[in-house]
Short mmCIF file of C-alpha atoms in Angstrom, two decimals:
data_model
loop_
_atom_site.label_atom_id
_atom_site.label_comp_id
_atom_site.label_asym_id
_atom_site.label_seq_id
_atom_site.Cartn_x
_atom_site.Cartn_y
_atom_site.Cartn_z
CA UNK A 12 -44.85 -33.26 21.23
CA UNK A 13 -43.86 -31.28 17.84
CA UNK A 14 -41.57 -28.39 17.93
CA UNK A 15 -41.07 -25.69 15.37
CA UNK A 16 -38.86 -22.56 14.83
CA UNK A 17 -41.25 -20.48 16.72
CA UNK A 18 -40.70 -22.38 19.85
CA UNK A 19 -36.93 -21.11 19.92
CA UNK A 20 -36.16 -18.43 22.33
CA UNK A 21 -35.55 -14.96 21.01
CA UNK A 22 -32.13 -14.86 21.99
CA UNK A 23 -31.38 -17.94 19.72
CA UNK A 24 -33.36 -16.56 16.74
CA UNK A 25 -31.46 -13.17 16.86
CA UNK A 26 -28.32 -14.96 16.91
CA UNK A 27 -29.33 -16.98 13.62
CA UNK A 28 -30.65 -13.79 12.03
CA UNK A 29 -27.25 -12.09 12.79
CA UNK A 30 -25.40 -14.88 11.06
CA UNK A 31 -27.85 -14.61 8.03
CA UNK A 32 -26.88 -10.86 7.58
CA UNK A 33 -28.75 -7.83 6.37
CA UNK A 34 -29.05 -9.13 2.65
CA UNK A 35 -31.76 -11.48 3.70
CA UNK A 36 -33.74 -8.54 5.37
CA UNK A 37 -36.50 -8.37 2.84
CA UNK A 38 -37.32 -12.08 3.25
CA UNK A 39 -37.01 -12.08 6.89
CA UNK A 40 -39.26 -9.18 7.60
CA UNK A 41 -41.97 -10.39 5.56
CA UNK A 42 -42.02 -13.84 7.41
CA UNK A 43 -43.90 -12.54 10.51
CA UNK A 44 -44.18 -9.75 13.15
CA UNK A 45 -41.78 -11.52 15.41
CA UNK A 46 -39.17 -12.12 12.89
CA UNK A 47 -39.38 -8.50 11.83
CA UNK A 48 -39.08 -7.25 15.29
CA UNK A 49 -35.83 -9.50 16.00
CA UNK A 50 -34.42 -8.42 12.73
CA UNK A 51 -34.41 -4.82 13.51
CA UNK A 52 -33.43 -5.46 17.20
CA UNK A 53 -30.39 -7.68 16.61
CA UNK A 54 -27.35 -5.39 17.38
CA UNK A 55 -24.72 -7.30 15.29
CA UNK A 56 -26.76 -6.47 12.21
CA UNK A 57 -26.62 -2.73 12.73
CA UNK A 58 -23.32 -1.97 14.62
CA UNK A 59 -21.91 -0.88 11.23
CA UNK A 60 -24.16 0.98 8.69
CA UNK A 61 -23.36 2.53 5.35
CA UNK A 62 -25.79 4.58 3.03
CA UNK A 63 -24.51 5.42 -0.57
CA UNK A 64 -26.49 6.32 -3.59
CA UNK A 65 -26.86 3.34 -5.73
CA UNK A 66 -25.52 3.03 -9.42
CA UNK A 67 -27.55 5.51 -11.80
CA UNK A 68 -28.91 7.47 -8.87
CA UNK A 69 -28.22 10.84 -10.55
CA UNK A 70 -30.14 9.97 -13.54
CA UNK A 71 -33.31 9.27 -11.50
CA UNK A 72 -36.17 11.65 -11.40
CA UNK A 73 -36.12 14.02 -8.36
CA UNK A 74 -39.04 12.39 -7.05
CA UNK A 75 -37.48 8.91 -7.09
CA UNK A 76 -34.38 10.27 -5.36
CA UNK A 77 -36.37 11.76 -2.64
CA UNK A 78 -38.46 8.43 -2.15
CA UNK A 79 -35.22 6.53 -1.91
CA UNK A 80 -33.69 8.69 0.48
CA UNK A 81 -36.76 8.82 2.74
CA UNK A 82 -36.92 5.11 2.87
CA UNK A 83 -33.20 4.79 3.74
CA UNK A 84 -33.53 7.57 6.50
CA UNK A 85 -36.60 5.83 7.72
CA UNK A 86 -34.62 2.67 8.24
CA UNK A 87 -31.69 4.17 9.82
CA UNK A 88 -33.95 6.06 12.31
CA UNK A 89 -35.28 2.73 13.38
CA UNK A 90 -32.11 1.21 14.01
CA UNK A 91 -30.15 4.29 15.11
CA UNK A 92 -29.69 3.37 18.74
CA UNK A 93 -27.75 0.26 17.71
CA UNK A 94 -25.56 1.81 15.08
CA UNK A 95 -21.94 2.50 16.46
CA UNK A 96 -20.31 3.21 13.03
CA UNK A 97 -21.82 5.01 10.04
CA UNK A 98 -20.65 5.86 6.54
CA UNK A 99 -22.64 8.31 4.52
CA UNK A 100 -22.16 9.30 0.93
CA UNK A 101 -23.97 11.87 -1.05
CA UNK A 102 -24.44 15.73 -1.23
CA UNK A 103 -25.18 17.96 1.73
CA UNK A 104 -28.97 17.80 1.16
CA UNK A 105 -28.90 14.01 0.93
CA UNK A 106 -26.74 13.55 4.02
CA UNK A 107 -28.67 16.02 6.42
CA UNK A 108 -31.75 13.75 7.16
CA UNK A 109 -29.34 10.87 7.84
CA UNK A 110 -27.22 12.82 10.42
CA UNK A 111 -30.32 14.19 12.15
CA UNK A 112 -31.67 10.61 13.10
CA UNK A 113 -28.21 9.33 14.51
CA UNK A 114 -27.95 9.00 18.22
CA UNK A 115 -25.23 10.94 19.94
CA UNK A 116 -24.90 8.68 22.78
CA UNK A 117 -24.38 5.42 20.86
CA UNK A 118 -22.34 6.65 17.60
CA UNK A 119 -18.63 6.26 18.02
CA UNK A 120 -17.54 6.31 14.40
CA UNK A 121 -18.75 8.76 11.54
CA UNK A 122 -17.55 8.92 7.89
CA UNK A 123 -18.97 11.59 5.63
CA UNK A 124 -18.10 11.49 1.90
CA UNK A 125 -19.16 13.82 -0.71
CA UNK A 126 -20.31 11.73 -3.87
CA UNK A 127 -17.80 13.63 -6.18
CA UNK A 128 -14.66 14.08 -4.18
CA UNK A 129 -12.39 14.62 -7.22
CA UNK A 130 -14.24 17.58 -8.73
CA UNK A 131 -15.14 21.13 -7.41
CA UNK A 132 -18.84 21.00 -7.12
CA UNK A 133 -20.60 24.39 -6.62
CA UNK A 134 -24.08 23.46 -6.80
CA UNK A 135 -26.33 25.38 -4.55
CA UNK A 136 -26.84 22.42 -2.27
CA UNK A 137 -23.27 22.39 -1.57
CA UNK A 138 -22.97 25.86 -0.30
CA UNK A 139 -21.81 26.18 3.27
CA UNK A 140 -20.83 22.32 3.56
CA UNK A 141 -18.24 23.33 5.99
CA UNK A 142 -20.70 24.90 8.35
CA UNK A 143 -22.95 21.83 7.80
CA UNK A 144 -19.97 19.57 8.78
CA UNK A 145 -18.96 21.65 11.77
CA UNK A 146 -22.66 21.72 13.19
CA UNK A 147 -23.02 17.96 12.60
CA UNK A 148 -19.91 17.17 14.46
CA UNK A 149 -20.79 19.19 17.53
CA UNK A 150 -23.96 16.64 17.87
CA UNK A 151 -21.48 13.83 18.60
CA UNK A 152 -18.94 14.69 21.48
CA UNK A 153 -18.10 11.01 22.25
CA UNK A 154 -16.94 10.21 18.73
CA UNK A 155 -13.70 8.32 18.75
CA UNK A 156 -13.34 7.83 14.92
CA UNK A 157 -14.09 10.32 12.13
CA UNK A 158 -13.41 10.34 8.43
CA UNK A 159 -14.12 13.27 6.17
CA UNK A 160 -13.73 13.20 2.39
CA UNK A 161 -14.83 16.13 0.20
CA UNK A 162 -13.43 18.70 -2.08
CA UNK A 163 -14.68 22.19 -1.36
CA UNK A 164 -11.91 24.58 -0.45
CA UNK A 165 -13.87 26.38 2.07
CA UNK A 166 -14.76 23.22 3.96
CA UNK A 167 -11.28 22.48 5.33
CA UNK A 168 -11.35 26.05 7.17
CA UNK A 169 -14.49 25.11 9.06
CA UNK A 170 -13.14 21.82 10.51
CA UNK A 171 -10.80 22.91 13.27
CA UNK A 172 -13.29 24.25 15.52
CA UNK A 173 -15.36 21.07 15.26
CA UNK A 174 -12.39 19.13 16.08
CA UNK A 175 -11.90 20.82 19.35
CA UNK A 176 -15.27 19.66 20.53
CA UNK A 177 -14.14 15.86 19.97
CA UNK A 178 -11.48 15.40 22.71
CA UNK A 179 -12.05 11.69 22.79
CA UNK A 180 -11.08 11.00 18.94
CA UNK A 181 -8.61 8.24 18.52
CA UNK A 182 -8.95 7.86 14.56
CA UNK A 183 -9.03 10.90 12.30
CA UNK A 184 -8.88 10.47 8.46
CA UNK A 185 -9.16 13.68 6.25
CA UNK A 186 -9.23 13.80 2.52
CA UNK A 187 -9.88 17.43 1.60
CA UNK A 188 -9.22 19.84 -1.27
CA UNK A 189 -7.14 21.90 1.11
CA UNK A 190 -5.55 21.04 4.55
CA UNK A 191 -5.07 24.50 6.18
CA UNK A 192 -2.35 25.02 8.85
CA UNK A 193 -4.78 25.56 11.63
CA UNK A 194 -6.33 22.15 10.93
CA UNK A 195 -3.03 20.40 11.21
CA UNK A 196 -2.14 22.40 14.25
CA UNK A 197 -5.72 21.35 15.77
CA UNK A 198 -4.88 17.77 15.11
CA UNK A 199 -1.79 17.93 17.03
CA UNK A 200 -3.83 19.01 20.10
CA UNK A 201 -5.84 15.72 19.74
CA UNK A 202 -3.77 13.89 22.62
CA UNK A 203 -5.60 10.44 22.23
CA UNK A 204 -5.15 9.94 18.52
CA UNK A 205 -3.71 6.79 17.50
CA UNK A 206 -4.43 7.07 13.75
CA UNK A 207 -4.03 10.04 11.59
CA UNK A 208 -4.43 10.51 7.81
CA UNK A 209 -4.16 13.79 6.06
CA UNK A 210 -4.54 13.79 2.27
CA UNK A 211 -4.72 17.10 0.49
CA UNK A 212 -5.78 17.76 -3.19
CA UNK A 213 -3.47 20.87 -2.85
CA UNK A 214 -0.07 21.30 -0.86
CA UNK A 215 -0.07 20.12 2.66
CA UNK A 216 0.55 23.29 5.21
CA UNK A 217 4.16 24.39 5.30
CA UNK A 218 6.37 24.37 8.38
CA UNK A 219 5.85 24.28 11.25
CA UNK A 220 2.40 23.13 11.27
CA UNK A 221 2.93 19.43 10.42
CA UNK A 222 6.00 19.35 12.67
CA UNK A 223 3.75 19.73 15.60
CA UNK A 224 2.38 16.30 15.12
CA UNK A 225 5.19 14.79 17.14
CA UNK A 226 3.27 16.04 20.12
CA UNK A 227 1.14 12.97 19.70
CA UNK A 228 2.23 10.60 22.23
CA UNK A 229 -0.20 7.75 21.30
CA UNK A 230 0.02 8.07 17.63
CA UNK A 231 0.72 4.60 16.18
CA UNK A 232 -0.07 5.36 12.54
CA UNK A 233 0.50 8.58 10.47
CA UNK A 234 -0.41 8.99 6.71
CA UNK A 235 0.42 12.34 4.91
CA UNK A 236 -0.27 12.74 1.28
CA UNK A 237 0.11 15.64 -1.17
CA UNK A 238 -1.90 14.87 -4.20
CA UNK A 239 -1.82 18.24 -6.32
CA UNK A 240 -1.31 17.90 -10.09
CA UNK A 241 0.38 21.25 -10.52
CA UNK A 242 3.67 21.05 -12.21
CA UNK A 243 6.40 23.41 -11.24
CA UNK A 244 8.99 24.15 -8.87
CA UNK A 245 8.32 23.72 -5.23
CA UNK A 246 10.40 24.18 -2.11
CA UNK A 247 10.86 20.97 -0.17
CA UNK A 248 8.24 20.46 2.66
CA UNK A 249 9.38 19.53 6.02
CA UNK A 250 7.57 16.54 7.65
CA UNK A 251 7.88 15.22 11.28
CA UNK A 252 10.54 12.70 11.73
CA UNK A 253 9.16 9.33 12.59
CA UNK A 254 11.96 8.77 14.86
CA UNK A 255 10.57 11.74 17.03
CA UNK A 256 7.06 10.08 17.30
CA UNK A 257 7.42 7.87 20.49
CA UNK A 258 4.65 5.45 19.86
CA UNK A 259 4.57 5.27 15.94
CA UNK A 260 4.73 1.83 14.40
CA UNK A 261 3.76 2.53 10.87
CA UNK A 262 3.65 5.55 8.56
CA UNK A 263 3.16 6.32 4.91
CA UNK A 264 4.24 9.77 3.19
CA UNK A 265 3.37 10.28 -0.37
CA UNK A 266 3.96 13.22 -2.74
CA UNK A 267 2.69 13.50 -6.14
CA UNK A 268 5.35 12.82 -8.60
CA UNK A 269 6.74 16.19 -10.23
CA UNK A 270 5.17 18.43 -7.41
CA UNK A 271 8.11 18.77 -5.15
CA UNK A 272 9.89 16.65 -2.22
CA UNK A 273 9.50 15.97 1.26
CA UNK A 274 12.25 16.69 3.77
CA UNK A 275 12.62 14.44 6.81
CA UNK A 276 15.83 14.99 8.72
CA UNK A 277 18.71 15.08 6.53
CA UNK A 278 16.65 13.18 3.87
CA UNK A 279 14.97 14.47 0.76
CA UNK A 280 12.50 12.09 -0.91
CA UNK A 281 9.26 11.69 -2.91
CA UNK A 282 7.76 9.08 -0.81
CA UNK A 283 8.62 6.87 2.30
CA UNK A 284 6.72 4.14 4.30
CA UNK A 285 7.34 1.71 7.20
CA UNK A 286 5.40 -1.38 8.02
CA UNK A 287 6.31 -3.52 10.94
CA UNK A 288 5.30 -6.89 9.24
CA UNK A 289 8.07 -9.48 8.65
CA UNK A 290 10.52 -7.80 11.04
CA UNK A 291 10.01 -4.40 9.41
CA UNK A 292 10.01 -3.07 5.81
CA UNK A 293 11.24 0.58 4.89
CA UNK A 294 10.54 2.00 1.49
CA UNK A 295 12.21 5.08 0.27
CA UNK A 296 11.54 6.72 -3.28
CA UNK A 297 13.83 9.24 -4.90
CA UNK A 298 16.11 9.35 -1.81
CA UNK A 299 18.76 12.09 -1.77
CA UNK A 300 20.64 14.09 0.84
CA UNK A 301 19.86 17.62 1.81
CA UNK A 302 21.81 20.23 -0.13
CA UNK A 303 25.05 21.19 1.81
CA UNK A 304 25.08 17.67 3.48
CA UNK A 305 28.21 15.58 2.79
CA UNK A 306 30.18 12.82 4.30
CA UNK A 307 33.39 10.99 3.13
CA UNK A 308 31.75 7.55 3.53
CA UNK A 309 28.60 6.56 1.60
CA UNK A 310 27.21 3.95 4.09
CA UNK A 311 27.70 6.66 6.85
CA UNK A 312 25.58 8.98 4.76
CA UNK A 313 22.98 6.26 4.30
CA UNK A 314 22.75 5.81 8.15
CA UNK A 315 22.40 9.44 8.56
CA UNK A 316 19.59 9.53 6.21
CA UNK A 317 17.85 6.43 7.45
CA UNK A 318 17.90 7.25 11.25
CA UNK A 319 15.03 9.90 11.33
CA UNK A 320 12.96 7.65 9.18
CA UNK A 321 12.89 4.83 11.59
CA UNK A 322 9.74 5.00 13.71
CA UNK A 323 10.13 5.83 17.24
CA UNK A 324 7.55 3.21 18.55
CA UNK A 325 9.98 0.46 17.52
CA UNK A 326 12.72 0.41 19.95
CA UNK A 327 16.18 -0.15 18.28
CA UNK A 328 14.42 -0.52 14.81
CA UNK A 329 16.37 -2.29 12.29
CA UNK A 330 14.26 -3.10 9.34
CA UNK A 331 14.53 -6.49 7.79
CA UNK A 332 13.60 -5.11 4.39
CA UNK A 333 14.95 -1.95 2.56
CA UNK A 334 13.62 -0.68 -0.81
CA UNK A 335 15.89 2.03 -2.08
CA UNK A 336 14.80 4.11 -5.17
CA UNK A 337 17.69 6.65 -5.43
CA UNK A 338 20.53 8.26 -7.43
CA UNK A 339 23.72 6.24 -6.23
CA UNK A 340 25.89 9.17 -6.89
CA UNK A 341 24.83 10.30 -3.52
CA UNK A 342 26.56 7.30 -2.04
CA UNK A 343 29.71 7.22 -3.89
CA UNK A 344 32.77 7.25 -3.15
CA UNK A 345 32.59 4.58 -0.57
CA UNK A 346 35.34 3.43 1.73
CA UNK A 347 35.44 0.11 3.76
CA UNK A 348 34.21 0.70 7.23
CA UNK A 349 33.24 -1.50 10.18
CA UNK A 350 29.49 -2.70 10.63
CA UNK A 351 28.57 -0.29 13.31
CA UNK A 352 28.87 2.76 10.99
CA UNK A 353 25.61 1.48 9.39
CA UNK A 354 23.82 -1.00 11.54
CA UNK A 355 20.75 -0.98 9.47
CA UNK A 356 22.55 -2.90 6.61
CA UNK A 357 23.83 -5.58 9.03
CA UNK A 358 20.25 -6.58 9.90
CA UNK A 359 18.64 -6.65 6.46
CA UNK A 360 17.26 -9.86 5.02
CA UNK A 361 15.79 -8.21 1.99
CA UNK A 362 17.20 -5.38 -0.24
CA UNK A 363 15.73 -3.70 -3.23
CA UNK A 364 17.75 -1.15 -5.32
CA UNK A 365 16.37 0.97 -8.00
CA UNK A 366 17.51 4.08 -9.89
CA UNK A 367 15.13 7.03 -9.61
CA UNK A 368 14.06 8.79 -12.78
CA UNK A 369 16.57 11.39 -14.20
CA UNK A 370 19.64 9.52 -13.01
CA UNK A 371 22.85 9.63 -14.97
CA UNK A 372 23.61 7.44 -18.08
CA UNK A 373 23.87 3.76 -17.77
CA UNK A 374 27.76 3.71 -17.41
CA UNK A 375 27.62 6.31 -14.65
CA UNK A 376 24.95 4.41 -12.74
CA UNK A 377 26.71 1.05 -13.08
CA UNK A 378 29.90 2.60 -11.52
CA UNK A 379 27.89 4.19 -8.52
CA UNK A 380 26.07 1.07 -7.98
CA UNK A 381 29.26 -1.07 -8.15
CA UNK A 382 30.96 1.13 -5.64
CA UNK A 383 28.03 1.11 -3.27
CA UNK A 384 27.44 -2.79 -3.56
CA UNK A 385 31.05 -3.41 -2.94
CA UNK A 386 31.04 -1.39 0.23
CA UNK A 387 27.74 -2.67 1.59
CA UNK A 388 26.87 -6.23 0.59
CA UNK A 389 29.84 -7.71 2.54
CA UNK A 390 27.99 -6.18 5.71
CA UNK A 391 24.88 -7.86 5.02
CA UNK A 392 25.45 -11.32 6.37
CA UNK A 393 21.49 -12.12 6.65
CA UNK A 394 20.62 -10.96 3.25
CA UNK A 395 18.04 -13.77 1.71
CA UNK A 396 16.37 -11.59 -0.83
CA UNK A 397 17.79 -9.12 -3.36
CA UNK A 398 16.22 -7.13 -6.12
CA UNK A 399 18.57 -5.08 -8.39
CA UNK A 400 18.26 -2.70 -11.25
CA UNK A 401 21.35 -3.70 -13.24
CA UNK A 402 22.83 -0.94 -15.47
CA UNK A 403 25.65 -2.87 -17.12
CA UNK A 404 26.38 -6.00 -18.96
CA UNK A 405 26.76 -8.33 -16.12
CA UNK A 406 26.11 -8.71 -12.45
CA UNK A 407 28.40 -6.67 -10.17
CA UNK A 408 30.99 -8.97 -8.60
CA UNK A 409 29.87 -8.32 -5.18
CA UNK A 410 26.47 -9.90 -5.76
CA UNK A 411 28.20 -13.13 -6.89
CA UNK A 412 29.78 -13.48 -3.70
CA UNK A 413 26.35 -13.89 -1.69
CA UNK A 414 26.27 -17.53 -1.01
CA UNK A 415 23.40 -17.20 1.43
CA UNK A 416 21.03 -15.67 -1.08
CA UNK A 417 17.67 -17.40 -1.32
CA UNK A 418 15.98 -15.07 -3.95
CA UNK A 419 17.18 -12.77 -6.66
CA UNK A 420 15.20 -10.31 -9.01
CA UNK A 421 17.25 -8.64 -11.85
CA UNK A 422 15.93 -5.87 -13.98
CA UNK A 423 17.54 -3.21 -16.26
CA UNK A 424 18.18 -2.54 -19.84
CA UNK A 425 21.76 -3.67 -20.01
CA UNK A 426 22.01 -7.12 -18.30
CA UNK A 427 23.32 -9.80 -20.83
CA UNK A 428 25.65 -12.00 -18.73
CA UNK A 429 25.26 -14.15 -15.74
CA UNK A 430 28.73 -15.40 -14.67
CA UNK A 431 28.79 -18.65 -12.73
CA UNK A 432 29.81 -18.75 -9.20
CA UNK A 433 28.43 -19.62 -5.69
CA UNK A 434 25.45 -17.38 -6.03
CA UNK A 435 23.90 -19.79 -8.61
CA UNK A 436 24.64 -22.65 -6.55
CA UNK A 437 22.65 -21.73 -3.60
CA UNK A 438 19.87 -19.70 -5.32
CA UNK A 439 16.45 -20.98 -5.10
CA UNK A 440 14.24 -18.25 -6.87
CA UNK A 441 15.26 -16.14 -9.69
CA UNK A 442 13.32 -13.52 -11.56
CA UNK A 443 14.61 -12.03 -14.68
CA UNK A 444 12.93 -8.73 -15.79
CA UNK A 445 15.39 -8.03 -18.40
CA UNK A 446 15.50 -8.90 -22.13
CA UNK A 447 18.03 -11.63 -22.62
CA UNK A 448 19.03 -12.98 -26.14
CA UNK A 449 18.71 -16.37 -24.50
CA UNK A 450 18.67 -18.29 -21.20
CA UNK A 451 22.03 -17.83 -19.37
CA UNK A 452 23.80 -21.13 -19.68
CA UNK A 453 25.52 -20.55 -16.32
CA UNK A 454 22.05 -21.48 -14.67
CA UNK A 455 22.74 -25.19 -15.54
CA UNK A 456 23.18 -27.32 -12.44
CA UNK A 457 21.84 -24.67 -9.87
CA UNK A 458 19.38 -25.49 -7.24
CA UNK A 459 16.57 -23.21 -8.78
CA UNK A 460 13.17 -24.17 -7.68
CA UNK A 461 11.40 -21.22 -9.14
CA UNK A 462 12.23 -19.21 -12.33
CA UNK A 463 10.19 -16.26 -13.32
CA UNK A 464 10.73 -14.48 -16.70
CA UNK A 465 8.62 -11.25 -17.03
CA UNK A 466 9.96 -9.63 -20.36
CA UNK A 467 7.68 -10.06 -23.18
CA UNK A 468 10.44 -10.02 -25.81
CA UNK A 469 11.86 -13.47 -24.51
CA UNK A 470 11.75 -16.47 -26.50
CA UNK A 471 12.35 -19.85 -25.37
CA UNK A 472 13.53 -22.24 -27.98
CA UNK A 473 14.53 -26.04 -27.87
CA UNK A 474 18.15 -25.15 -26.91
CA UNK A 475 17.13 -23.00 -23.91
CA UNK A 476 15.03 -26.16 -22.83
CA UNK A 477 17.70 -28.83 -23.53
CA UNK A 478 20.90 -26.94 -22.48
CA UNK A 479 19.34 -25.05 -19.40
CA UNK A 480 15.76 -25.92 -18.06
CA UNK A 481 16.23 -29.80 -18.39
CA UNK A 482 19.58 -29.44 -16.40
CA UNK A 483 17.55 -27.68 -13.33
CA UNK A 484 16.58 -30.99 -11.44
CA UNK A 485 14.96 -29.18 -8.51
CA UNK A 486 13.10 -26.68 -10.68
CA UNK A 487 9.43 -26.84 -9.67
CA UNK A 488 7.88 -23.60 -11.15
CA UNK A 489 8.33 -21.74 -14.35
CA UNK A 490 6.43 -18.39 -14.87
CA UNK A 491 6.33 -16.94 -18.15
CA UNK A 492 5.06 -13.62 -19.38
CA UNK A 493 1.52 -12.77 -20.66
CA UNK A 494 1.37 -13.69 -24.43
CA UNK A 495 1.38 -10.92 -26.96
CA UNK A 496 -1.36 -11.61 -29.66
CA UNK A 497 0.23 -13.32 -32.46
CA UNK A 498 3.24 -14.11 -30.79
CA UNK A 499 4.32 -16.92 -28.27
CA UNK A 500 6.97 -17.10 -25.53
CA UNK A 501 7.36 -20.87 -26.16
CA UNK A 502 5.86 -23.33 -28.55
CA UNK A 503 3.58 -26.04 -27.29
CA UNK A 504 5.81 -28.67 -28.84
CA UNK A 505 9.04 -27.35 -26.76
CA UNK A 506 6.76 -26.95 -23.63
CA UNK A 507 5.48 -30.58 -23.93
CA UNK A 508 9.15 -31.72 -24.10
CA UNK A 509 9.98 -29.91 -20.91
CA UNK A 510 6.88 -31.04 -18.84
CA UNK A 511 7.34 -34.68 -19.92
CA UNK A 512 10.86 -34.84 -18.58
CA UNK A 513 10.12 -32.57 -15.44
CA UNK A 514 6.98 -34.02 -14.49
CA UNK A 515 6.82 -32.27 -11.19
CA UNK A 516 7.08 -28.78 -12.87
CA UNK A 517 4.16 -26.37 -12.94
CA UNK A 518 4.26 -23.88 -15.81
CA UNK A 519 2.51 -20.61 -15.45
CA UNK A 520 1.73 -18.18 -18.14
CA UNK A 521 0.09 -14.87 -17.61
CA UNK A 522 -1.00 -15.89 -14.19
CA UNK A 523 -2.78 -19.00 -15.42
CA UNK A 524 -1.54 -22.76 -15.03
CA UNK A 525 -0.86 -24.07 -18.47
CA UNK A 526 1.03 -27.23 -17.68
CA UNK A 527 1.44 -29.60 -14.52
CA UNK A 528 1.72 -33.29 -13.80
CA UNK A 529 3.74 -33.91 -16.94
CA UNK A 530 0.72 -32.72 -19.27
CA UNK A 531 -0.19 -29.40 -21.01
CA UNK A 532 -3.35 -28.13 -19.65
CA UNK A 533 -4.35 -25.54 -22.19
#
């Protein structure tokens, strides 16, 4: 008895078509009526659906645009009962036919994006888009996910009423020209929200609108962004303290540089973010203390600034990674205090210190950083990775006394010397992002397994190879910067000598492997 593909049951054929994907649709639907029916009936193929004008769509003749939209709307109408999440991109007149065919009972996620979100489009077909969105949302009362992205100023005012008709929302993402206070207050009443993103082309609403977001007891992720491009003096914008959001696990607050600062608790900053991966990572940009706040001990100041920024959904949060971009004058002078005065420091395994723009001259920065490091590094018994912007001729002495350090990244305009010490004996990874006239001779005999040189001004000569690199017996990777046209970081003759003696060494230049296994590959 012979068997063919047509003898397979519909359930098995549908599963196969689901694995093939929608890209094979034209060929499948032309095979036979049965295949065509199964293709349009397989739920896994149509659970998520996206409609966006193809490249060059605006240059098509109106008749061709209408034909494309009609064909897309017809196919969506056919599979609409299977669609749970849909993303639509276009103008109001293009989106309306698609919204009309969607099924209110099956749709759970809806994303609407105007085709030109970064420009104020005042064409007639965009008039009243806020009312259009509000009417569309009222058709889908069981939505759990909503994403809106468009630029018209009047649109933001029409959304709050529509949101009140969506009590089941768990995910809300809005990228608008304007986020009115009423909209933020309405979002704070959506008690089931676990994900919230508010990005404004203009300023975010002032106090107390955003502070009400702490009412959301199930909020796990929060993003707030002020993307205005209007230079000038603006008062600090108060934001909800992550520590007061009881379920919060991750957050990202971003303010466009030059348009003001955020205020969270006692801290003033340009941006801050927290992610729980790897034990927790806290990133703070242009951190400073509020005017009028002062303390005699800098580490106590730091703890007071950090406490409101630790998310409430992580009990006893002690991030393993801390990225500080700040003016260190805020943390000096410092006095030795017991670890418990700043417990965040005691739990760190990674620390990145940078100076924010507009900081004092290098000598002042170096002195303030020296004081901060001298008081804080002895408390960081778990520190494995350190990234430091050095404003001085040599490393601060407190850095040299970190025998447990595994990875060190050094940048800054003044670094010239790397004294020998226990640091270099235990270090396995070193990144030099500063111009050095030659490789530090103190590296000889170190246990380095990875050395990264990122400054394009560096030149490796034969002496660097013979006196330093060949005396790193455990070196397995050397990463060099991208070559400037007409100039070379290292000659092929010098490189050949290096890899012939260290046959396990891999040399990477500009992200590409150029030498391995004792041979040059390029």
